[in-house]
PDB file of C-alpha atoms and ligand atoms in Angstrom:
ATOM      1  CA  MET A  65       0.000   0.000   0.000  1.00 66.00           C
ATOM      2  CA  LYS A  66       1.326   3.423  -0.923  1.00 85.00           C
ATOM      3  CA  GLY A  67       1.510   5.848   1.984  1.00 95.00           C
ATOM      4  CA  LEU A  68       0.186   9.382   2.199  1.00 98.00           C
ATOM      5  CA  PHE A  69       2.231  12.503   1.832  1.00 98.00           C
ATOM      6  CA  ILE A  70       0.982  15.650   3.607  1.00 98.00           C
ATOM      7  CA  THR A  71       2.832  18.962   3.538  1.00 99.00           C
ATOM      8  CA  PHE A  72       2.346  22.196   5.492  1.00 98.00           C
ATOM      9  CA  GLU A  73       3.027  25.583   3.959  1.00 98.00           C
ATOM     10  CA  GLY A  74       2.623  29.215   4.909  1.00 98.00           C
ATOM     11  CA  SER A  75       4.494  32.220   6.205  1.00 96.00           C
ATOM     12  CA  GLU A  76       6.766  32.031   9.230  1.00 95.00           C
ATOM     13  CA  GLY A  77       4.695  32.254  12.380  1.00 94.00           C
ATOM     14  CA  SER A  78       1.574  30.879  10.699  1.00 97.00           C
ATOM     15  CA  GLY A  79       1.616  27.949  13.130  1.00 97.00           C
ATOM     16  CA  LYS A  80       2.900  25.151  10.877  1.00 98.00           C
ATOM     17  CA  SER A  81       5.183  23.468  13.415  1.00 98.00           C
ATOM     18  CA  THR A  82       2.488  23.603  16.088  1.00 98.00           C
ATOM     19  CA  GLN A  83      -0.053  21.978  13.792  1.00 98.00           C
ATOM     20  CA  VAL A  84       2.406  19.415  12.391  1.00 98.00           C
ATOM     21  CA  SER A  85       2.971  18.151  15.954  1.00 98.00           C
ATOM     22  CA  LEU A  86      -0.742  18.065  16.710  1.00 98.00           C
ATOM     23  CA  LEU A  87      -1.521  16.193  13.506  1.00 98.00           C
ATOM     24  CA  ALA A  88       1.246  13.679  14.147  1.00 98.00           C
ATOM     25  CA  GLY A  89      -0.109  13.098  17.659  1.00 97.00           C
ATOM     26  CA  ARG A  90      -3.580  12.523  16.287  1.00 97.00           C
ATOM     27  CA  LEU A  91      -2.292  10.054  13.687  1.00 97.00           C
ATOM     28  CA  TYR A  92      -0.287   8.148  16.320  1.00 96.00           C
ATOM     29  CA  GLY A  93      -3.462   8.033  18.406  1.00 96.00           C
ATOM     30  CA  LEU A  94      -5.155   6.231  15.523  1.00 94.00           C
ATOM     31  CA  CYS A  95      -2.235   3.767  15.406  1.00 93.00           C
ATOM     32  CA  LEU A  96      -1.109   5.145  12.052  1.00 94.00           C
ATOM     33  CA  THR A  97       2.617   5.344  11.417  1.00 92.00           C
ATOM     34  CA  ALA A  98       3.486   8.965  10.761  1.00 95.00           C
ATOM     35  CA  ARG A  99       6.930  10.295   9.952  1.00 97.00           C
ATOM     36  CA  VAL A 100       7.452  13.990  10.685  1.00 98.00           C
ATOM     37  CA  LEU A 101      10.048  15.844   8.646  1.00 98.00           C
ATOM     38  CA  ARG A 102      11.013  19.445   7.961  1.00 98.00           C
ATOM     39  CA  GLU A 103      12.585  21.512   5.241  1.00 98.00           C
ATOM     40  CA  PRO A 104      15.182  22.693   4.742  1.00 98.00           C
ATOM     41  CA  GLY A 105      16.753  19.847   6.696  1.00 98.00           C
ATOM     42  CA  GLY A 106      15.289  16.569   7.863  1.00 98.00           C
ATOM     43  CA  THR A 107      18.407  14.476   7.090  1.00 98.00           C
ATOM     44  CA  PRO A 108      21.943  14.831   8.479  1.00 98.00           C
ATOM     45  CA  ILE A 109      23.082  16.340   5.167  1.00 98.00           C
ATOM     46  CA  GLY A 110      19.985  18.523   4.972  1.00 98.00           C
ATOM     47  CA  GLU A 111      20.507  19.863   8.497  1.00 98.00           C
ATOM     48  CA  GLU A 112      24.023  20.993   7.531  1.00 98.00           C
ATOM     49  CA  ILE A 113      22.566  22.724   4.474  1.00 98.00           C
ATOM     50  CA  ARG A 114      19.906  24.304   6.719  1.00 98.00           C
ATOM     51  CA  HIS A 115      22.613  25.778   8.908  1.00 98.00           C
ATOM     52  CA  THR A 116      24.380  27.217   5.857  1.00 98.00           C
ATOM     53  CA  LEU A 117      21.148  28.704   4.545  1.00 98.00           C
ATOM     54  CA  LYS A 118      19.979  30.242   7.804  1.00 97.00           C
ATOM     55  CA  HIS A 119      22.566  30.712  10.512  1.00 95.00           C
ATOM     56  CA  SER A 120      26.140  30.317   9.211  1.00 96.00           C
ATOM     57  CA  HIS A 121      28.343  33.391   9.823  1.00 93.00           C
ATOM     58  CA  ALA A 122      29.550  33.039   6.235  1.00 93.00           C
ATOM     59  CA  ASN A 123      26.164  33.198   4.512  1.00 95.00           C
ATOM     60  CA  ALA A 124      25.534  36.948   4.141  1.00 94.00           C
ATOM     61  CA  ALA A 125      26.653  37.034   0.498  1.00 96.00           C
ATOM     62  CA  MET A 126      24.508  34.079  -0.587  1.00 97.00           C
ATOM     63  CA  THR A 127      22.905  34.661  -3.984  1.00 98.00           C
ATOM     64  CA  ALA A 128      19.297  33.790  -4.784  1.00 98.00           C
ATOM     65  CA  GLU A 129      20.512  31.130  -7.209  1.00 98.00           C
ATOM     66  CA  ALA A 130      22.700  29.476  -4.568  1.00 98.00           C
ATOM     67  CA  GLU A 131      19.747  29.592  -2.171  1.00 98.00           C
ATOM     68  CA  LEU A 132      17.519  27.882  -4.753  1.00 98.00           C
ATOM     69  CA  LEU A 133      20.046  25.113  -5.339  1.00 98.00           C
ATOM     70  CA  LEU A 134      20.787  24.547  -1.647  1.00 98.00           C
ATOM     71  CA  MET A 135      17.074  24.298  -0.778  1.00 98.00           C
ATOM     72  CA  ASN A 136      16.721  21.680  -3.467  1.00 99.00           C
ATOM     73  CA  ALA A 137      19.910  19.817  -2.583  1.00 99.00           C
ATOM     74  CA  SER A 138      18.458  19.387   0.900  1.00 99.00           C
ATOM     75  CA  ARG A 139      15.132  18.303  -0.654  1.00 99.00           C
ATOM     76  CA  ALA A 140      16.704  15.810  -3.083  1.00 99.00           C
ATOM     77  CA  GLN A 141      18.394  14.112  -0.122  1.00 99.00           C
ATOM     78  CA  LEU A 142      15.236  14.100   2.002  1.00 99.00           C
ATOM     79  CA  VAL A 143      13.102  12.646  -0.785  1.00 98.00           C
ATOM     80  CA  ARG A 144      15.475   9.752  -1.441  1.00 98.00           C
ATOM     81  CA  GLU A 145      16.703   9.066   2.096  1.00 98.00           C
ATOM     82  CA  PHE A 146      13.382   9.267   3.969  1.00 98.00           C
ATOM     83  CA  ILE A 147      10.261  10.262   2.045  1.00 98.00           C
ATOM     84  CA  ARG A 148      10.224   7.623  -0.681  1.00 98.00           C
ATOM     85  CA  PRO A 149      11.175   4.716   1.623  1.00 98.00           C
ATOM     86  CA  ALA A 150       8.492   5.755   4.141  1.00 98.00           C
ATOM     87  CA  LEU A 151       5.796   6.081   1.469  1.00 97.00           C
ATOM     88  CA  ALA A 152       6.814   2.726  -0.001  1.00 97.00           C
ATOM     89  CA  LYS A 153       6.207   1.161   3.439  1.00 96.00           C
ATOM     90  CA  GLY A 154       2.705   2.662   3.532  1.00 95.00           C
ATOM     91  CA  GLU A 155       3.553   5.290   6.153  1.00 97.00           C
ATOM     92  CA  ILE A 156       2.113   8.793   6.400  1.00 98.00           C
ATOM     93  CA  VAL A 157       4.751  11.458   5.835  1.00 98.00           C
ATOM     94  CA  VAL A 158       4.060  14.906   7.299  1.00 98.00           C
ATOM     95  CA  CYS A 159       6.520  17.524   6.142  1.00 98.00           C
ATOM     96  CA  ASP A 160       6.875  21.068   7.504  1.00 98.00           C
ATOM     97  CA  ARG A 161       7.392  22.853   4.138  1.00 98.00           C
ATOM     98  CA  PHE A 162       8.173  21.256   0.770  1.00 99.00           C
ATOM     99  CA  TYR A 163       8.570  22.483  -2.801  1.00 98.00           C
ATOM    100  CA  ASP A 164       5.774  25.077  -2.681  1.00 98.00           C
ATOM    101  CA  SER A 165       8.090  26.984  -0.315  1.00 98.00           C
ATOM    102  CA  THR A 166      10.666  27.164  -3.100  1.00 98.00           C
ATOM    103  CA  THR A 167       8.106  28.444  -5.587  1.00 98.00           C
ATOM    104  CA  ALA A 168       6.868  31.013  -3.049  1.00 98.00           C
ATOM    105  CA  TYR A 169      10.218  32.181  -1.577  1.00 98.00           C
ATOM    106  CA  GLN A 170      12.772  31.727  -4.365  1.00 98.00           C
ATOM    107  CA  GLY A 171      10.307  32.075  -7.255  1.00 98.00           C
ATOM    108  CA  TYR A 172       7.958  34.853  -6.161  1.00 98.00           C
ATOM    109  CA  GLY A 173       9.950  36.253  -3.220  1.00 98.00           C
ATOM    110  CA  ARG A 174      13.439  36.388  -4.779  1.00 98.00           C
ATOM    111  CA  GLU A 175      11.889  36.836  -8.230  1.00 98.00           C
ATOM    112  CA  LEU A 176      13.900  34.076  -9.892  1.00 98.00           C
ATOM    113  CA  HIS A 177      12.734  32.848 -13.316  1.00 98.00           C
ATOM    114  CA  LEU A 178       9.741  30.634 -12.452  1.00 98.00           C
ATOM    115  CA  PRO A 179      10.263  27.985 -15.189  1.00 98.00           C
ATOM    116  CA  THR A 180      13.874  27.552 -14.002  1.00 98.00           C
ATOM    117  CA  VAL A 181      12.687  27.205 -10.405  1.00 99.00           C
ATOM    118  CA  LYS A 182      10.248  24.530 -11.560  1.00 98.00           C
ATOM    119  CA  THR A 183      13.001  22.664 -13.433  1.00 98.00           C
ATOM    120  CA  VAL A 184      15.187  22.568 -10.319  1.00 99.00           C
ATOM    121  CA  ILE A 185      12.260  21.377  -8.167  1.00 99.00           C
ATOM    122  CA  ASP A 186      11.422  18.664 -10.712  1.00 98.00           C
ATOM    123  CA  LEU A 187      14.993  17.372 -10.513  1.00 98.00           C
ATOM    124  CA  ALA A 188      14.879  17.316  -6.710  1.00 99.00           C
ATOM    125  CA  VAL A 189      11.520  15.564  -6.280  1.00 98.00           C
ATOM    126  CA  GLY A 190      10.828  13.616  -9.483  1.00 98.00           C
ATOM    127  CA  ASP A 191       7.383  12.110  -9.116  1.00 98.00           C
ATOM    128  CA  THR A 192       7.305  12.407  -5.302  1.00 98.00           C
ATOM    129  CA  ARG A 193       4.453  14.902  -4.873  1.00 98.00           C
ATOM    130  CA  PRO A 194       2.225  15.649  -1.873  1.00 98.00           C
ATOM    131  CA  ASP A 195      -1.262  14.139  -1.761  1.00 98.00           C
ATOM    132  CA  LEU A 196      -2.408  17.088   0.341  1.00 98.00           C
ATOM    133  CA  THR A 197      -0.877  20.466   1.118  1.00 99.00           C
ATOM    134  CA  LEU A 198      -2.248  22.563   3.963  1.00 99.00           C
ATOM    135  CA  LEU A 199      -1.558  26.238   3.363  1.00 98.00           C
ATOM    136  CA  LEU A 200      -1.882  28.081   6.675  1.00 98.00           C
ATOM    137  CA  VAL A 201      -2.947  31.647   5.992  1.00 98.00           C
ATOM    138  CA  VAL A 202      -2.612  34.432   8.568  1.00 97.00           C
ATOM    139  CA  PRO A 203      -2.451  38.214   8.203  1.00 95.00           C
ATOM    140  CA  ALA A 204       1.161  39.447   8.434  1.00 92.00           C
ATOM    141  CA  GLN A 205       0.377  41.379  11.610  1.00 93.00           C
ATOM    142  CA  ILE A 206      -0.685  38.208  13.454  1.00 95.00           C
ATOM    143  CA  SER A 207       2.300  36.142  12.347  1.00 92.00           C
ATOM    144  CA  GLU A 208       4.645  38.981  13.318  1.00 91.00           C
ATOM    145  CA  GLU A 209       3.035  39.197  16.768  1.00 94.00           C
ATOM    146  CA  ARG A 210       3.394  35.424  17.232  1.00 93.00           C
ATOM    147  CA  LEU A 211       7.043  35.518  16.216  1.00 90.00           C
ATOM    148  CA  ARG A 212       7.743  38.473  18.533  1.00 90.00           C
ATOM    149  CA  SER A 213       6.143  36.663  21.414  1.00 91.00           C
ATOM    150  CA  ARG A 214       8.127  33.463  20.671  1.00 88.00           C
ATOM    151  CA  GLN A 215      11.395  35.412  20.290  1.00 83.00           C
ATOM    152  CA  SER A 216      10.896  37.080  23.658  1.00 85.00           C
ATOM    153  CA  THR A 217      11.228  33.639  25.257  1.00 87.00           C
ATOM    154  CA  LEU A 218      14.307  32.476  23.281  1.00 85.00           C
ATOM    155  CA  PRO A 219      17.939  33.590  22.926  1.00 84.00           C
ATOM    156  CA  PHE A 220      18.503  35.611  19.712  1.00 87.00           C
ATOM    157  CA  ILE A 221      19.839  33.547  16.782  1.00 90.00           C
ATOM    158  CA  ARG A 222      20.417  35.379  13.512  1.00 89.00           C
ATOM    159  CA  ASP A 223      18.452  34.012  10.529  1.00 91.00           C
ATOM    160  CA  ARG A 224      19.562  35.250   7.088  1.00 93.00           C
ATOM    161  CA  ILE A 225      16.211  34.568   5.408  1.00 92.00           C
ATOM    162  CA  GLU A 226      14.276  36.571   7.986  1.00 89.00           C
ATOM    163  CA  GLU A 227      16.476  39.581   7.174  1.00 88.00           C
ATOM    164  CA  ALA A 228      14.641  40.108   3.854  1.00 90.00           C
ATOM    165  CA  ASP A 229      12.497  43.242   3.527  1.00 90.00           C
ATOM    166  CA  HIS A 230       8.739  43.589   3.966  1.00 92.00           C
ATOM    167  CA  GLU A 231       8.100  43.581   0.177  1.00 96.00           C
ATOM    168  CA  PHE A 232       9.819  40.183  -0.120  1.00 96.00           C
ATOM    169  CA  PHE A 233       7.379  38.633   2.367  1.00 95.00           C
ATOM    170  CA  GLU A 234       4.438  40.300   0.605  1.00 96.00           C
ATOM    171  CA  ARG A 235       5.536  38.701  -2.670  1.00 97.00           C
ATOM    172  CA  VAL A 236       5.854  35.337  -0.883  1.00 97.00           C
ATOM    173  CA  ALA A 237       2.284  35.625   0.444  1.00 97.00           C
ATOM    174  CA  GLN A 238       0.990  36.565  -3.015  1.00 98.00           C
ATOM    175  CA  GLY A 239       2.957  33.646  -4.476  1.00 98.00           C
ATOM    176  CA  TYR A 240       1.240  31.237  -2.102  1.00 98.00           C
ATOM    177  CA  GLU A 241      -2.154  32.580  -3.221  1.00 98.00           C
ATOM    178  CA  LYS A 242      -1.224  31.843  -6.840  1.00 98.00           C
ATOM    179  CA  ILE A 243       0.006  28.343  -5.962  1.00 98.00           C
ATOM    180  CA  ALA A 244      -3.273  27.581  -4.164  1.00 98.00           C
ATOM    181  CA  ALA A 245      -5.357  28.976  -7.029  1.00 98.00           C
ATOM    182  CA  ALA A 246      -3.457  26.839  -9.550  1.00 98.00           C
ATOM    183  CA  GLU A 247      -3.960  23.548  -7.640  1.00 98.00           C
ATOM    184  CA  PRO A 248      -7.065  23.889  -5.470  1.00 98.00           C
ATOM    185  CA  GLN A 249      -7.541  20.134  -5.113  1.00 97.00           C
ATOM    186  CA  ARG A 250      -4.115  19.513  -3.598  1.00 98.00           C
ATOM    187  CA  VAL A 251      -3.506  22.834  -1.845  1.00 98.00           C
ATOM    188  CA  ARG A 252      -6.160  23.498   0.791  1.00 98.00           C
ATOM    189  CA  LYS A 253      -6.132  26.946   2.354  1.00 98.00           C
ATOM    190  CA  VAL A 254      -6.659  26.954   6.113  1.00 98.00           C
ATOM    191  CA  ASP A 255      -7.577  30.097   8.046  1.00 98.00           C
ATOM    192  CA  ALA A 256      -4.825  29.957  10.669  1.00 98.00           C
ATOM    193  CA  ALA A 257      -5.644  33.219  12.466  1.00 97.00           C
ATOM    194  CA  GLY A 258      -7.827  31.494  15.048  1.00 97.00           C
ATOM    195  CA  ASP A 259      -6.773  29.711  18.217  1.00 97.00           C
ATOM    196  CA  VAL A 260      -4.710  26.519  18.019  1.00 98.00           C
ATOM    197  CA  GLU A 261      -7.673  24.206  18.601  1.00 98.00           C
ATOM    198  CA  THR A 262      -9.853  25.846  15.930  1.00 98.00           C
ATOM    199  CA  VAL A 263      -7.051  25.558  13.383  1.00 98.00           C
ATOM    200  CA  ARG A 264      -6.408  21.942  14.419  1.00 98.00           C
ATOM    201  CA  ARG A 265     -10.040  21.037  13.740  1.00 98.00           C
ATOM    202  CA  GLU A 266     -10.034  22.686  10.335  1.00 98.00           C
ATOM    203  CA  ILE A 267      -6.864  20.809   9.399  1.00 98.00           C
ATOM    204  CA  TRP A 268      -8.293  17.528  10.611  1.00 98.00           C
ATOM    205  CA  ARG A 269     -11.386  18.025   8.418  1.00 98.00           C
ATOM    206  CA  GLU A 270      -9.065  18.157   5.395  1.00 98.00           C
ATOM    207  CA  VAL A 271      -6.849  15.269   6.492  1.00 98.00           C
ATOM    208  CA  GLU A 272      -9.642  12.841   7.275  1.00 96.00           C
ATOM    209  CA  LYS A 273     -10.873  13.145   3.692  1.00 96.00           C
ATOM    210  CA  ILE A 274      -7.739  11.394   2.462  1.00 95.00           C
ATOM    211  CA  LEU A 275      -7.239   8.852   5.269  1.00 94.00           C
ATOM    212  CA  PRO A 276      -7.983   5.178   4.682  1.00 81.00           C
ATOM    213  CA  PRO A 277     -11.648   4.367   5.480  1.00 78.00           C
ATOM    214  CA  GLY A 278     -12.303   3.621   9.159  1.00 65.00           C
ATOM    215  CA  ARG A 279      -9.419   5.826  10.366  1.00 60.00           C
ATOM    216  CA  VAL A 280     -11.268   9.028  11.156  1.00 59.00           C
ATOM    217  CA  GLY A 281     -12.556  10.787  14.269  1.00 54.00           C
ATOM    218  CA  ALA A 282     -13.278  14.249  15.689  1.00 47.00           C
TER     219      ALA A 282
HETATM  220  N1  Z5A B 501      12.450  28.319   2.780  1.00 77.59           N
HETATM  221  C1  Z5A B 501      12.677  28.776   1.502  1.00 77.59           C
HETATM  222  O1  Z5A B 501      12.984  29.949   1.298  1.00 77.59           O
HETATM  223  N2  Z5A B 501      12.592  27.902   0.474  1.00 77.59           N
HETATM  224  C2  Z5A B 501      12.305  26.581   0.644  1.00 77.59           C
HETATM  225  O2  Z5A B 501      12.243  25.819  -0.336  1.00 77.59           O
HETATM  226  C3  Z5A B 501      12.080  26.122   1.983  1.00 77.59           C
HETATM  227  C4  Z5A B 501      12.160  27.020   3.022  1.00 77.59           C
HETATM  228  C5  Z5A B 501      11.764  24.690   2.231  1.00 77.59           C
HETATM  229  C6  Z5A B 501      12.635  27.947   7.128  1.00 77.59           C
HETATM  230  O3  Z5A B 501      12.519  28.485   8.360  1.00 77.59           O
HETATM  231  C7  Z5A B 501      12.899  29.121   6.198  1.00 77.59           C
HETATM  232  O4  Z5A B 501      13.296  28.622   4.925  1.00 77.59           O
HETATM  233  C8  Z5A B 501      11.656  29.929   5.968  1.00 77.59           C
HETATM  234  C9  Z5A B 501      11.270  29.670   4.530  1.00 77.59           C
HETATM  235  C10 Z5A B 501      12.558  29.261   3.903  1.00 77.59           C
HETATM  236  N3  Z5A B 501      12.031  31.299   6.124  1.00 77.59           N
HETATM  237  N4  Z5A B 501      11.593  32.300   6.470  1.00 77.59           N
HETATM  238  N5  Z5A B 501      11.616  33.431   6.766  1.00 77.59           N
HETATM  239  P1  Z5A B 501      12.090  27.682   9.667  1.00 77.59           P
HETATM  240  O5  Z5A B 501      11.974  26.241   9.356  1.00 77.59           O
HETATM  241  O6  Z5A B 501      13.008  28.099  10.754  1.00 77.59           O
HETATM  242  O7  Z5A B 501      10.741  28.348  10.088  1.00 77.59           O
HETATM  243  P2  Z5A B 501       9.381  28.576   9.343  1.00 77.59           P
HETATM  244  O8  Z5A B 501       9.052  27.418   8.488  1.00 77.59           O
HETATM  245  O9  Z5A B 501       9.408  29.897   8.676  1.00 77.59           O
HETATM  246  O10 Z5A B 501       8.328  28.558  10.516  1.00 77.59           O
HETATM  247  P3  Z5A B 501       8.365  29.162  11.953  1.00 77.59           P
HETATM  248  O11 Z5A B 501       8.903  30.537  11.994  1.00 77.59           O
HETATM  249  O12 Z5A B 501       8.999  28.167  12.875  1.00 77.59           O
HETATM  250  O13 Z5A B 501       6.832  29.282  12.268  1.00 77.59           O
HETATM  251  P4  Z5A B 501       5.646  28.220  12.199  1.00 77.59           P
HETATM  252  O14 Z5A B 501       6.172  26.834  12.251  1.00 77.59           O
HETATM  253  O15 Z5A B 501       4.754  28.545  11.066  1.00 77.59           O
HETATM  254  O16 Z5A B 501       4.865  28.545  13.535  1.00 77.59           O
HETATM  255  P5  Z5A B 501       4.937  27.884  14.988  1.00 77.59           P
HETATM  256  O17 Z5A B 501       6.383  27.709  15.384  1.00 77.59           O
HETATM  257  O18 Z5A B 501       4.061  26.726  15.051  1.00 77.59           O
HETATM  258  O19 Z5A B 501       4.274  29.044  15.818  1.00 77.59           O
HETATM  259  C11 Z5A B 501       4.926  30.291  16.008  1.00 77.59           C
HETATM  260  C12 Z5A B 501       4.520  30.831  17.396  1.00 77.59           C
HETATM  261  O20 Z5A B 501       3.115  31.094  17.406  1.00 77.59           O
HETATM  262  C13 Z5A B 501       4.773  29.850  18.542  1.00 77.59           C
HETATM  263  O21 Z5A B 501       5.140  30.563  19.663  1.00 77.59           O
HETATM  264  C14 Z5A B 501       3.407  29.170  18.732  1.00 77.59           C
HETATM  265  O22 Z5A B 501       3.230  28.718  20.042  1.00 77.59           O
HETATM  266  C15 Z5A B 501       2.455  30.284  18.393  1.00 77.59           C
HETATM  267  N6  Z5A B 501       1.216  29.831  17.741  1.00 77.59           N
HETATM  268  C16 Z5A B 501       1.073  28.834  16.838  1.00 77.59           C
HETATM  269  N7  Z5A B 501      -0.212  28.716  16.453  1.00 77.59           N
HETATM  270  C17 Z5A B 501      -0.895  29.672  17.122  1.00 77.59           C
HETATM  271  C18 Z5A B 501      -2.277  30.052  17.152  1.00 77.59           C
HETATM  272  N8  Z5A B 501      -3.192  29.440  16.392  1.00 77.59           N
HETATM  273  N9  Z5A B 501      -2.612  31.071  17.939  1.00 77.59           N
HETATM  274  C19 Z5A B 501      -1.700  31.713  18.704  1.00 77.59           C
HETATM  275  N10 Z5A B 501      -0.392  31.397  18.742  1.00 77.59           N
HETATM  276  C20 Z5A B 501       0.005  30.387  17.959  1.00 77.59           C
END
């Protein structure tokens, strides 16, 4: 039996990681084997690439093209090392970001040539495509407030990608809208401005539609 591949997308602070954990807990509760992964990263090689992309002291001069290739080097490794083997075993793979992030951030955000971005993604993923993508949508003001409140509890760690300007993140959000409009069956928009439990329920309504029969619940 082929497994199920579910991805989460959205702006930073939209609540993806929170909801990925809740969904995984729910799936475990139904005795379904779920593998939780994240991008960039998720493999030992990918986590090194993640560090280079986000936190390395030497990354300030990184070009958009290098960023595109590194995101997809991490992805190519993750797909072959973990995602395909898990799906082949019939497991459910839940991934915090996948290739729609590249289209949104490197394509629309960095304004790289979209057909080239697509070619690079195609090389990285081949025919490994999500069955369902949950796009968590929140107004920028709410995600910024959530991030501020999280940061106030953590030590400061510089993140190169977060240093981009406001217009970049507006283009990313508009890019996500275009991605969702182009593939409404796969990409389900979720209003993520509500409280954690309300968002969890909305996500579950989408997930249960694709679960094997007899594996659903409130
Ligand atoms: N990137 C890219 O450019 N190209 C690519 O191909 C890929 C990625 C794959 C990864 O950063 C960066 O890489 C990202 C895109 C880029 N860059 N940016 N900028 P990351 O992995 O470090 O982080 P992130 O994916 O951007 O997510 P995040 O900042 O960790 O946020 P989140 O996962 O969406 O949210 P959260 O951690 O679940 O919640 C944030 C806070 O809000 C936290 O304190 C929660 O307790 C709280 N929260 C969550 N939900 C709620 C609700 N519903 N109400 C109130 N408070 C809430």
